[in-house]
Short mmCIF file of C-alpha atoms and ligand atoms in Angstrom, two decimals:
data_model
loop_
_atom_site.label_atom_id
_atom_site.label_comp_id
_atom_site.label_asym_id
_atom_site.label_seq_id
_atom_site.Cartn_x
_atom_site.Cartn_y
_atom_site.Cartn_z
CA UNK A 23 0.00 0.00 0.00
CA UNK A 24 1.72 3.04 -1.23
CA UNK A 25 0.53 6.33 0.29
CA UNK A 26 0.92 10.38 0.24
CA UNK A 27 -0.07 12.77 2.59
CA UNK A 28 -0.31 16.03 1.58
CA UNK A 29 -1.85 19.45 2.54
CA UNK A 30 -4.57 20.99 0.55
CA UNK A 31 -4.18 24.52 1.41
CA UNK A 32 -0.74 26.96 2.12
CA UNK A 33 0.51 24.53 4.87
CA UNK A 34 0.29 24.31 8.13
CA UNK A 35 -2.64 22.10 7.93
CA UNK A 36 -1.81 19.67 10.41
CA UNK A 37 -0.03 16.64 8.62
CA UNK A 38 2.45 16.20 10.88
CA UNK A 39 -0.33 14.67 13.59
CA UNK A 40 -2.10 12.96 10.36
CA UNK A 41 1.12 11.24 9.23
CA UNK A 42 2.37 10.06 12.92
CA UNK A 43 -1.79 9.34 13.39
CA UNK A 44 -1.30 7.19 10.08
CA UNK A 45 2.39 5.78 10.54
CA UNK A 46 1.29 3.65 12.88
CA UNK A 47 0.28 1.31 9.53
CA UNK A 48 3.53 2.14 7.99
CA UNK A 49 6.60 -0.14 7.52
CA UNK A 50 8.22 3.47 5.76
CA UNK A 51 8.00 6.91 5.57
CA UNK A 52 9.25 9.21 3.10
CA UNK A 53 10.20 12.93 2.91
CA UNK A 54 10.50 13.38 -0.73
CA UNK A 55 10.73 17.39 -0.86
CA UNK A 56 11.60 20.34 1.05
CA UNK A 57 13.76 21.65 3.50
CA UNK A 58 13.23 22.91 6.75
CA UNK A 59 11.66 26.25 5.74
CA UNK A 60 8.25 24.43 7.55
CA UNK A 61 7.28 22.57 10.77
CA UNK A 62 5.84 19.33 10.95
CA UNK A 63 4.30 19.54 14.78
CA UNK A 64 3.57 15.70 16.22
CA UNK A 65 2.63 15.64 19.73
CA UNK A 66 2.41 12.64 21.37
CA UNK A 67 3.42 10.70 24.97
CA UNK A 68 6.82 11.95 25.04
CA UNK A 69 5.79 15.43 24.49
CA UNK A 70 5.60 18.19 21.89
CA UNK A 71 7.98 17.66 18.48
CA UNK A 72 8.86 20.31 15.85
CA UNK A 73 10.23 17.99 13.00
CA UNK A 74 11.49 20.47 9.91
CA UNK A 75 13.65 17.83 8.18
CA UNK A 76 12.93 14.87 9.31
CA UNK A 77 9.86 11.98 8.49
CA UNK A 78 6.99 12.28 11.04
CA UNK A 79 7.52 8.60 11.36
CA UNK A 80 11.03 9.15 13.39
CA UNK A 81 9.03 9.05 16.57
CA UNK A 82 8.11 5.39 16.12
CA UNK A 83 10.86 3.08 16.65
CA UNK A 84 9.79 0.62 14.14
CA UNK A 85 9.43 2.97 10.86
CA UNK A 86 12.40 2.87 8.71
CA UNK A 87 12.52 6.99 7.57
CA UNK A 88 13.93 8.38 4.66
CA UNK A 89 15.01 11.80 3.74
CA UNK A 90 14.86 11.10 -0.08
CA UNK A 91 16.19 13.04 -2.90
CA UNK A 92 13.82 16.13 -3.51
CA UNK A 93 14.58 17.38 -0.35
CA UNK A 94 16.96 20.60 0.06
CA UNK A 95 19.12 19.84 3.52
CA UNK A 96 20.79 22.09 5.50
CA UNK A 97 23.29 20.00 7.26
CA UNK A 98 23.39 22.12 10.87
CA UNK A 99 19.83 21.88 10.85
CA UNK A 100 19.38 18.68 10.71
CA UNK A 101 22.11 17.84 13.47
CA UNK A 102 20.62 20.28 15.55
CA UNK A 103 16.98 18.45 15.23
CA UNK A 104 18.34 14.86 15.50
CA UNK A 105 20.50 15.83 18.88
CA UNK A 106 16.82 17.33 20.17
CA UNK A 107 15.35 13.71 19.37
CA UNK A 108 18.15 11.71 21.05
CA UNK A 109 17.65 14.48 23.83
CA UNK A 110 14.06 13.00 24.42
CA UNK A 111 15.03 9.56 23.87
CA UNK A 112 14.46 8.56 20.70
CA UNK A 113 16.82 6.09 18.99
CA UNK A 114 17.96 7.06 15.55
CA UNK A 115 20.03 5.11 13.93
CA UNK A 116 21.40 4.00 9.84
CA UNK A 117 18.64 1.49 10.44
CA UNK A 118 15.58 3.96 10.98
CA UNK A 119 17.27 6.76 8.77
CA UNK A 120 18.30 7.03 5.64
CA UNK A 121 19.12 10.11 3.77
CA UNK A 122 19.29 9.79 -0.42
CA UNK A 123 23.13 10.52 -1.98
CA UNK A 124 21.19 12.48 -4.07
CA UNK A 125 19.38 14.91 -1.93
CA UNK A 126 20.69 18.49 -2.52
CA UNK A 127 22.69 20.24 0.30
CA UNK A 128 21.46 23.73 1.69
CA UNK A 129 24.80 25.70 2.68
CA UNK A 130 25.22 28.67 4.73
CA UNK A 131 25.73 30.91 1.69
CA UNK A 132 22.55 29.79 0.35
CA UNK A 133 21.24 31.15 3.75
CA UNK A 134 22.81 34.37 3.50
CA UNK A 135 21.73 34.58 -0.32
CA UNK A 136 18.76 34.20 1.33
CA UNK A 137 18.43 37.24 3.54
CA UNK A 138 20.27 39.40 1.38
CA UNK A 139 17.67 39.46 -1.61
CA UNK A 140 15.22 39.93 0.67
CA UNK A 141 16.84 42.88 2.66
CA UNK A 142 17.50 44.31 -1.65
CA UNK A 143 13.77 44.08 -1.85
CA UNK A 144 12.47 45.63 0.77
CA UNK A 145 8.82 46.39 0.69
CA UNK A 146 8.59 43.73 -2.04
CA UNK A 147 10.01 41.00 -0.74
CA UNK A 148 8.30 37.36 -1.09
CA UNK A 149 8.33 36.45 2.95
CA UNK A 150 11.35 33.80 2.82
CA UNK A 151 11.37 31.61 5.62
CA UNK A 152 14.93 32.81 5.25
CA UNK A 153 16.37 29.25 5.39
CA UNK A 154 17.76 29.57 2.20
CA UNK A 155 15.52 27.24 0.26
CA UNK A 156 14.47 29.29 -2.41
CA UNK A 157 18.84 29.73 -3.31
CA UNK A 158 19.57 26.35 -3.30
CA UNK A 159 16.82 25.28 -5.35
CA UNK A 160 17.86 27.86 -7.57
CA UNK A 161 21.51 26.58 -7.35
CA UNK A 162 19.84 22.93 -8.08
CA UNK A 163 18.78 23.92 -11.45
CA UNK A 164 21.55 25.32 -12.37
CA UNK A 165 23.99 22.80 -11.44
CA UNK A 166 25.82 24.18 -8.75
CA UNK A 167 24.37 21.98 -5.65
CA UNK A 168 26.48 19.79 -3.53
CA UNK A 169 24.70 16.81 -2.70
CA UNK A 170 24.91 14.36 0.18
CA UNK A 171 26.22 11.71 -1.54
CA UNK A 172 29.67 13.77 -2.25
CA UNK A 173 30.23 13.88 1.32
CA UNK A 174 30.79 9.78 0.92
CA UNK A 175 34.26 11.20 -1.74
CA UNK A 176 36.02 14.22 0.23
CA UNK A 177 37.91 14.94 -3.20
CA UNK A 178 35.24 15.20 -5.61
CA UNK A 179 33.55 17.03 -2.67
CA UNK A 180 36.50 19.31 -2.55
CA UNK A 181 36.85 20.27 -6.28
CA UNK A 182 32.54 20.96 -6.83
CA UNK A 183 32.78 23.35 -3.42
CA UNK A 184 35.56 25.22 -4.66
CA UNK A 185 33.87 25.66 -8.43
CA UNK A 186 30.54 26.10 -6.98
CA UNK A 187 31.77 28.35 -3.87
CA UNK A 188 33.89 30.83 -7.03
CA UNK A 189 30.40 31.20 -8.94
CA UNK A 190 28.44 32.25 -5.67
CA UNK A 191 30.93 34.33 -4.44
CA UNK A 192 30.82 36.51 -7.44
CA UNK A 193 27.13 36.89 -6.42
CA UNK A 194 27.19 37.75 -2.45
CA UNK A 195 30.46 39.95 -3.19
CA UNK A 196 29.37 41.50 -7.01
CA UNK A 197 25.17 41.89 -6.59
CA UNK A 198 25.13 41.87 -2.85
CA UNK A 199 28.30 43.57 -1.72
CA UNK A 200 28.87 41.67 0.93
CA UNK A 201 31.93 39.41 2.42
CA UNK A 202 32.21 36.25 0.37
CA UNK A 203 32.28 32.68 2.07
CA UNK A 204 35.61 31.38 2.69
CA UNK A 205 36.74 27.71 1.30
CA UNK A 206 38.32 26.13 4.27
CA UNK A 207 35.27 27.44 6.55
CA UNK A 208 32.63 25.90 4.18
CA UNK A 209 35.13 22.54 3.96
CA UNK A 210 35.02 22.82 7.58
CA UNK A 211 31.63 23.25 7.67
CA UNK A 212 30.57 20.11 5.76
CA UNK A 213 32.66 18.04 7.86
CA UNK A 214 31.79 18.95 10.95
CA UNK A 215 27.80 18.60 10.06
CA UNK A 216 28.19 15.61 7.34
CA UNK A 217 30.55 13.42 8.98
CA UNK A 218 27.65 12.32 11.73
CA UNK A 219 25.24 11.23 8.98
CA UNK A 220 27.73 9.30 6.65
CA UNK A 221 26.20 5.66 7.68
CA UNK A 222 23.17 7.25 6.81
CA UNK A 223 23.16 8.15 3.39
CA UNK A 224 22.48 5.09 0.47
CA UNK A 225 20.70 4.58 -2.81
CA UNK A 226 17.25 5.19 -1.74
CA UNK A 227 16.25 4.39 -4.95
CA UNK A 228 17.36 0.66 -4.68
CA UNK A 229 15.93 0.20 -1.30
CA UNK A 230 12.64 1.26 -1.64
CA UNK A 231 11.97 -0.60 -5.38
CA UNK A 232 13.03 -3.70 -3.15
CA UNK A 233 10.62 -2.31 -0.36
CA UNK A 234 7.63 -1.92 -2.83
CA UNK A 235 8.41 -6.17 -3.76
CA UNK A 236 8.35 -6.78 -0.41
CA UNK A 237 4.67 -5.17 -0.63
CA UNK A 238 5.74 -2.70 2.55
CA UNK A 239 3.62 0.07 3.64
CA UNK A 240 4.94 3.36 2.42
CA UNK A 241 4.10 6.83 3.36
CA UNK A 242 5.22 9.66 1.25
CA UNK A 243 5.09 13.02 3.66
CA UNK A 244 4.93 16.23 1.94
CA UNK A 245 5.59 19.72 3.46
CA UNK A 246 3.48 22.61 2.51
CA UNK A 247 -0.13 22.70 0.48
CA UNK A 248 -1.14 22.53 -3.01
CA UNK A 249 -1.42 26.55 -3.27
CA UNK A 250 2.86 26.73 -2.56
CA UNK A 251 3.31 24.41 -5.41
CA UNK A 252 6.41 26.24 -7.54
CA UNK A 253 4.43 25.21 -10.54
CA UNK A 254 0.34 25.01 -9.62
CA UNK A 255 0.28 27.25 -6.47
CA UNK A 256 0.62 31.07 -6.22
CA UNK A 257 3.67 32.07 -8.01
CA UNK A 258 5.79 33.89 -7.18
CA UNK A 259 5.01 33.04 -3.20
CA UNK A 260 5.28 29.88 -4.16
CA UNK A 261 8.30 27.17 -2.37
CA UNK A 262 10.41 26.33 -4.43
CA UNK A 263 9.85 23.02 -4.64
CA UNK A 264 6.79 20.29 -5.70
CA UNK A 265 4.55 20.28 -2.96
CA UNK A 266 1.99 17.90 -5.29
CA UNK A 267 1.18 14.19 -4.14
CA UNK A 268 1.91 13.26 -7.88
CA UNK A 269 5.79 14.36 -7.38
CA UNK A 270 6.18 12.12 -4.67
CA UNK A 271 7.65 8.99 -6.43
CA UNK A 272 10.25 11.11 -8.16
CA UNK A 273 11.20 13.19 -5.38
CA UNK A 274 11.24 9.73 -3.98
CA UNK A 275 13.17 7.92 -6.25
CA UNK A 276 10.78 5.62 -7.92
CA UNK A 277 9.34 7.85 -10.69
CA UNK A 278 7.12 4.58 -12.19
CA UNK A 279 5.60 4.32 -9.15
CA UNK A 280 1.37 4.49 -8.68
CA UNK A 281 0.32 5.65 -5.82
CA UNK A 282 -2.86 3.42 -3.98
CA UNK A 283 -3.84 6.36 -1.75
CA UNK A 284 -3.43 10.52 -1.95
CA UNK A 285 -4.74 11.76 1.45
CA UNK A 286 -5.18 15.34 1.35
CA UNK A 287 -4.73 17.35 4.81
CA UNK A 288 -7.74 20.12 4.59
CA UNK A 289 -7.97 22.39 7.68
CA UNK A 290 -11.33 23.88 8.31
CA UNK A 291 -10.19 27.49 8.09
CA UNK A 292 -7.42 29.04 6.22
CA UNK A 293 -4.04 30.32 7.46
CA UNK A 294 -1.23 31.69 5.23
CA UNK A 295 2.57 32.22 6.39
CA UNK A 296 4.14 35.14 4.98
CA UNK A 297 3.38 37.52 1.64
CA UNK A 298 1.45 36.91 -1.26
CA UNK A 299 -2.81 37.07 -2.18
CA UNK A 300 -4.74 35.43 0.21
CA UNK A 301 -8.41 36.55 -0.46
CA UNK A 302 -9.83 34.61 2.81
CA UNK A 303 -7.73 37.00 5.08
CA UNK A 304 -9.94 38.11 7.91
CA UNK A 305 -8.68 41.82 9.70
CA UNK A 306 -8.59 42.98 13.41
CA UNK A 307 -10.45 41.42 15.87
CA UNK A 308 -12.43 38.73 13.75
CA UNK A 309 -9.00 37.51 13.08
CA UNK A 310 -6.86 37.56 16.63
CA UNK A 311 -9.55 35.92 17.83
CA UNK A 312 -9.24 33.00 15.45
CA UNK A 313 -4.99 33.16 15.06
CA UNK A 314 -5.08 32.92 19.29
CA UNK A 315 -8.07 30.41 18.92
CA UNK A 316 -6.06 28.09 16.45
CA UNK A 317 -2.79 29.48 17.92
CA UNK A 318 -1.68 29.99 14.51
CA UNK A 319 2.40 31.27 14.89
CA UNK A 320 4.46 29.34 12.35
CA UNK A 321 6.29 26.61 14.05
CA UNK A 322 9.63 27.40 11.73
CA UNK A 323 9.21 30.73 12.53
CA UNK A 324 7.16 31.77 15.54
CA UNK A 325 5.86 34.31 13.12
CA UNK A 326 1.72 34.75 13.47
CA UNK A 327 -0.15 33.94 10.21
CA UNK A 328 -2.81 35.35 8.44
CA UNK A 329 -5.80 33.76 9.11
CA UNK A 330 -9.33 33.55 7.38
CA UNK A 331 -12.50 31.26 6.71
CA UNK A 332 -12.81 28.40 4.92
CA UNK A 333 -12.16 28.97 0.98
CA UNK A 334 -13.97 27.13 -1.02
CA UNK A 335 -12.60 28.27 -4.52
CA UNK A 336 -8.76 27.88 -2.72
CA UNK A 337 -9.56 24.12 -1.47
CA UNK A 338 -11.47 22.32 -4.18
CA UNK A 339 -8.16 23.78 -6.37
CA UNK A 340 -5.82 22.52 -3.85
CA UNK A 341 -8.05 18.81 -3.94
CA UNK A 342 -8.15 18.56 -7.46
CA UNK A 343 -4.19 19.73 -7.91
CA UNK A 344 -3.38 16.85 -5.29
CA UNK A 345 -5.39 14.34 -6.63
CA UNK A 346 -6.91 13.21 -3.05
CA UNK A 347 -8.37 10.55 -2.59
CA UNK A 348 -9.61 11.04 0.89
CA UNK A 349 -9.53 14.17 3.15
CA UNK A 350 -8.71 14.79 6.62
CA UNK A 351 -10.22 17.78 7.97
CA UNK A 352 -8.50 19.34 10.40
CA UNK A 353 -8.98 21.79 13.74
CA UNK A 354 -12.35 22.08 13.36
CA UNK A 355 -12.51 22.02 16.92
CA UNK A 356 -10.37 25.59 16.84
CA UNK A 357 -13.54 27.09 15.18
CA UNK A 358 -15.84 26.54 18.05
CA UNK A 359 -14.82 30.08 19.36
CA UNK A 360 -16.78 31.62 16.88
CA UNK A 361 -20.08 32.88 17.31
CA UNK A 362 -20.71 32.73 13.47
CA UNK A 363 -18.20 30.99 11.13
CA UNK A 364 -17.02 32.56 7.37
CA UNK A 365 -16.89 30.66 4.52
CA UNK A 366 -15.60 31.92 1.39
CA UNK A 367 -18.00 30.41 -1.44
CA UNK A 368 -16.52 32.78 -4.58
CA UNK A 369 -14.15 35.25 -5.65
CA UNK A 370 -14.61 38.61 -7.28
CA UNK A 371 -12.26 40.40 -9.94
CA UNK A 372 -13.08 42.32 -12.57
CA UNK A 373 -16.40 42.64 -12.33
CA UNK A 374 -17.01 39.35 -12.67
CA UNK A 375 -17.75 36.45 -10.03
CA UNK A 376 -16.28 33.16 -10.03
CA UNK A 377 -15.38 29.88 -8.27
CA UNK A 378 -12.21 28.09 -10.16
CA UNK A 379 -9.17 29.19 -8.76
CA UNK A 380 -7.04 31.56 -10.45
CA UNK A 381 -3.28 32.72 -10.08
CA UNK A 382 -1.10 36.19 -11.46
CA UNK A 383 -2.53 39.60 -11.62
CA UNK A 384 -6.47 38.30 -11.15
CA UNK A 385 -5.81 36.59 -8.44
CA UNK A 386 -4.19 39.85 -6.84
CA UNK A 387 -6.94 41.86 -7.77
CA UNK A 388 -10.20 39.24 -6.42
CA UNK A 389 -12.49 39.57 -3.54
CA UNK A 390 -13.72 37.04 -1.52
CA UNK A 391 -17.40 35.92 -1.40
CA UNK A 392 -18.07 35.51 2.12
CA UNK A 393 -21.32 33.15 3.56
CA UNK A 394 -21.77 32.91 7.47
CA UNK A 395 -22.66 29.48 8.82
CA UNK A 396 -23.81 29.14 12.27
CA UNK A 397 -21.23 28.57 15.06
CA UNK A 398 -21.97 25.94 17.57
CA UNK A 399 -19.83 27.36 20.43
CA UNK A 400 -19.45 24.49 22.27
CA UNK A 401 -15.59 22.40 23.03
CA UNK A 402 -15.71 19.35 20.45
CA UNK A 403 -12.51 18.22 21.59
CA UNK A 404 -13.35 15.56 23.50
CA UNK A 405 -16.30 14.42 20.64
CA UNK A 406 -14.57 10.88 18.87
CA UNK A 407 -17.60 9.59 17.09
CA UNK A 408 -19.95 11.55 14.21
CA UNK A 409 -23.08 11.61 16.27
CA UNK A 410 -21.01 13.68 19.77
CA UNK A 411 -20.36 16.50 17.30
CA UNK A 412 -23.48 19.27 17.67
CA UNK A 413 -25.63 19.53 14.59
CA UNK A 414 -23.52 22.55 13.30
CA UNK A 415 -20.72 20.94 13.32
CA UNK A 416 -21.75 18.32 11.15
CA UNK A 417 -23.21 20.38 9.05
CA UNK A 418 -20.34 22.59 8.49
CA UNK A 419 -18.28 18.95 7.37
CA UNK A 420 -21.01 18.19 4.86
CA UNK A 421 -20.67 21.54 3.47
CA UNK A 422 -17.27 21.60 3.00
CA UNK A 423 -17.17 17.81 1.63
CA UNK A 424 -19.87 18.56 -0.68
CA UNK A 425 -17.60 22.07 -1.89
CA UNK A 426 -14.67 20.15 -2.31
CA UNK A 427 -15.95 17.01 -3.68
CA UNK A 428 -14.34 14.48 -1.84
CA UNK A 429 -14.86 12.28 0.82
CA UNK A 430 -13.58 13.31 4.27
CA UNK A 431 -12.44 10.58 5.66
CA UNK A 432 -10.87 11.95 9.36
CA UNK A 433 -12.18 14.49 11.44
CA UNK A 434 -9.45 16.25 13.62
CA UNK A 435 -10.59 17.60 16.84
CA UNK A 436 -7.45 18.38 18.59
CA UNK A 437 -3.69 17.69 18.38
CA UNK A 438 -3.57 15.04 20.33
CA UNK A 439 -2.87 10.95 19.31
CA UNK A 440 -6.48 10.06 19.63
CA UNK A 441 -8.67 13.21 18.74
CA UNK A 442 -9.91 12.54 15.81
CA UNK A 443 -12.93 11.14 14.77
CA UNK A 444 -12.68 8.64 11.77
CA UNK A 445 -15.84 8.80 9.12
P1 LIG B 511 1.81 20.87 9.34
O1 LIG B 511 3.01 21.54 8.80
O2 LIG B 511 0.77 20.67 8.29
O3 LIG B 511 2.12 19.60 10.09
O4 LIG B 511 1.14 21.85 10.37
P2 LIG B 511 1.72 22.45 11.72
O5 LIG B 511 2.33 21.38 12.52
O6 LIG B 511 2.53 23.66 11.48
O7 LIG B 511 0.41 22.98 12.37
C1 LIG B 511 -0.42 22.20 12.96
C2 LIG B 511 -0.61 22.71 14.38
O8 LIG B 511 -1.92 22.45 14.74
C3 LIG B 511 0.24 21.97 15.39
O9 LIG B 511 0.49 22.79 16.50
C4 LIG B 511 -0.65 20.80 15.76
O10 LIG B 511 -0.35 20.24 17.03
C5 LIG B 511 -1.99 21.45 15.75
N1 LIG B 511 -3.10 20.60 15.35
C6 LIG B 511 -3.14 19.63 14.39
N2 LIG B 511 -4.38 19.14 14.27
C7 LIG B 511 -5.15 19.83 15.15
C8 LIG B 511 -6.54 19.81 15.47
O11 LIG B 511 -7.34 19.07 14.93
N3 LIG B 511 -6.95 20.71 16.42
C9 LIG B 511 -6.11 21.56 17.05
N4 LIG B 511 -6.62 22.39 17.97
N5 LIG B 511 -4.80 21.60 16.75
C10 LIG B 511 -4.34 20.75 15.83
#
């Protein structure tokens, strides 16, 4: 049984507690894009985990995890995360990790490339998470990537830093005017942060075709939604990467691969890290009561997001882009503050109303439609079948599985292991 999980929306949808809710089935999990420019949040008996690089499935001693080749990894990152895990207790080890030799690397300069373009665009600037993700992406494309593998051959290693680390520095020194990145420190750098994860790192390619004969359970774990897709979502505040269920066995490293299951996370209201159109934004105290509500600050970041009701146009998009075959709806329980809950049913640009989604300049320019349903202000947290959640409530799920047209097949109720209530 091969399946993705994958968010709907602009991220932060909850898959992190989906995937370690689903893992439990799974004899693998895969990361197949990304870097750690988002938060995966899993909270379970041992306590509260932010995972940014690695699997969900980590946390469970019997999941083999990979980190597999679409991903973008900054090295000192992911040291810093895995020394948090083995902090709390949890084994990792060659035999429940393994990274692809053919994941790209995130370096510091990639970082500071990072911050720098956004500091020359001021009041224009895209909201980077500032982990340097958009760079190295860039840098992927163009051929000028280190990738994990080289750290296995310290001279071919050598000779692609020093070509690669020329090029850049003719950017950070020439465009940026700034100090360029020094050879030995960057050598240094590698070492220090790649030496640790050397068992690690294999053909992920050839172990998970083997894997897939061995009829395992696979999980393919995607960061983001289907709206920061660099191709289908809202370019240019877009990642920079394929957030899109249908990437998953090439970021993977089984491009021939069919997937049996796309689970797409859907979260009952809409939040939004960082710049960019997002016509469901709610203002002033409508919306601090919902961010502190849904306690909506990125978990990368810390930084509060926009928040707004549930869009209809943005989410039967983001369904149809992932090719879901199920939904789980998330935090629903978060919208039991509200005395009357927004739903956005169209946009308006132009003059003209409509309900497909839309992207560029129109996009920019559109209104949302917005429809009140009635609140049922009561806690549903503690609600685990269909028939404890109040009339409203159900309602609101038959209205939103009716808009995006496609069976929701989880109900979320609260970040915990067991709140959820399955369909
Ligand atoms: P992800 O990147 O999609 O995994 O999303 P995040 O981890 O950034 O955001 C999800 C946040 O919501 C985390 O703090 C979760 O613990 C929390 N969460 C997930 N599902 C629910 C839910 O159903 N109700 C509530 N109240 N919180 C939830």
């Amino acid at each position: 049984m091969l399946t993705a999980i994958t968010g709907i929306n602009w991220g932060d949808e909850g898959k992190g507690r989906m995937v370690d809710l689903l893992a439990e089935e799974q004899d693998i999990v895969v990361r197949y894009q990304g870097g750690n420019n988002a938060g995966h949040t899993v909270v379970n008996d041992r306590g509260k985990f932010i995972l940014n690089l690695l699997p969900s499935g980590i946390l469970r001693p019997d999941i083999v995890n990979i980190m597999a080749t679409g991903m973008a990894i900054d090295l000192q990152h992911l040291a810093g995360e895995l020394q948090r895990l083995r902090d709390a207790g949890v084994t990792v080890s060659p035999e429940n990790l393994k990274i692809s030799d053919k994941a790209i690397i995130c370096m510091p300069y990639n970082v500071a490339q990072d911050g720098l373009e956004e500091k020359r665009l001021k009041d224009a600037k895209f909201g980077s998470t500032m982990r340097g993700i958009g760079p190295i992406y860039g840098d992927k494309y163009l051929k000028k990537a280190l990738r994990i593998g080289d750290l296995l051959d310290p001279d071919y290693l050598r000779q692609r830093l020093a070509g690669i680390l020329e090029w850049k520095n003719l950017t950070i020194e020439g465009v940026y005017n700034s100090e360029p990145f020094d050879y030995q420190q960057m050598l240094g750098w590698l070492e220090q942060y790649g030496e640790p994860i050397l068992p690690h790192i294999c053909d992920i390619s050839s172990y998970l075709r083997q894997a897939v004969a061995d009829n395992k359970k696979i999980m393919f774990e995607a960061q983001l939604g289907a709206l920061r897709d660099i191709d289908y979502g809202i370019y240019p505040f877009t990642s920079s990467s394929s957030t899109l269920a249908a990437y998953a066995p090439i970021g993977a490293g089984l491009p021939g691969l069919k997937l049996d299951r796309v689970m797409g996370v859907m979260k009952a209201y809409s939040s939004c890290v960082g710049e960019g159109p997002f016509i469901a934004e709610m203002f002033g105290d409508e919306a601090e009561a919902l961010r502190a509500a849904g306690n909506e600050y990125g978990a990368a970041t810390g930084r509060p997001r926009r928040v707004g009701g549930f869009d209809m146009v943005a989410s039967r998009y983001g369904t149809l882009m992932q090719g879901a075959t199920e939904l789980a709806l998330t935090k629903i329980d978060v919208l039991s503050a509200l005395d009357q809950i927004p739903v956005i049913v169209a946009y308006e640009a132009d003059g003209e109303r409509f309900t497909d989604f839309t992207t560029g300049g129109r996009l920019n320019r559109a209104r949302p439609v917005i429809e009140y349903q009635p609140g049922w202000k009561r806690d549903i947290s503690g609600c685990r079948k269909l028939s404890d959640l109040p009339r409203e409530a159900r309602s609101y799920v038959q209205l939103l599985e009716d808009a995006v047209q496609c069976p929701i097949s989880y109900i979320s109720v609260g970040p915990e292991r067991d709140a959820f209530i399955p369909v």
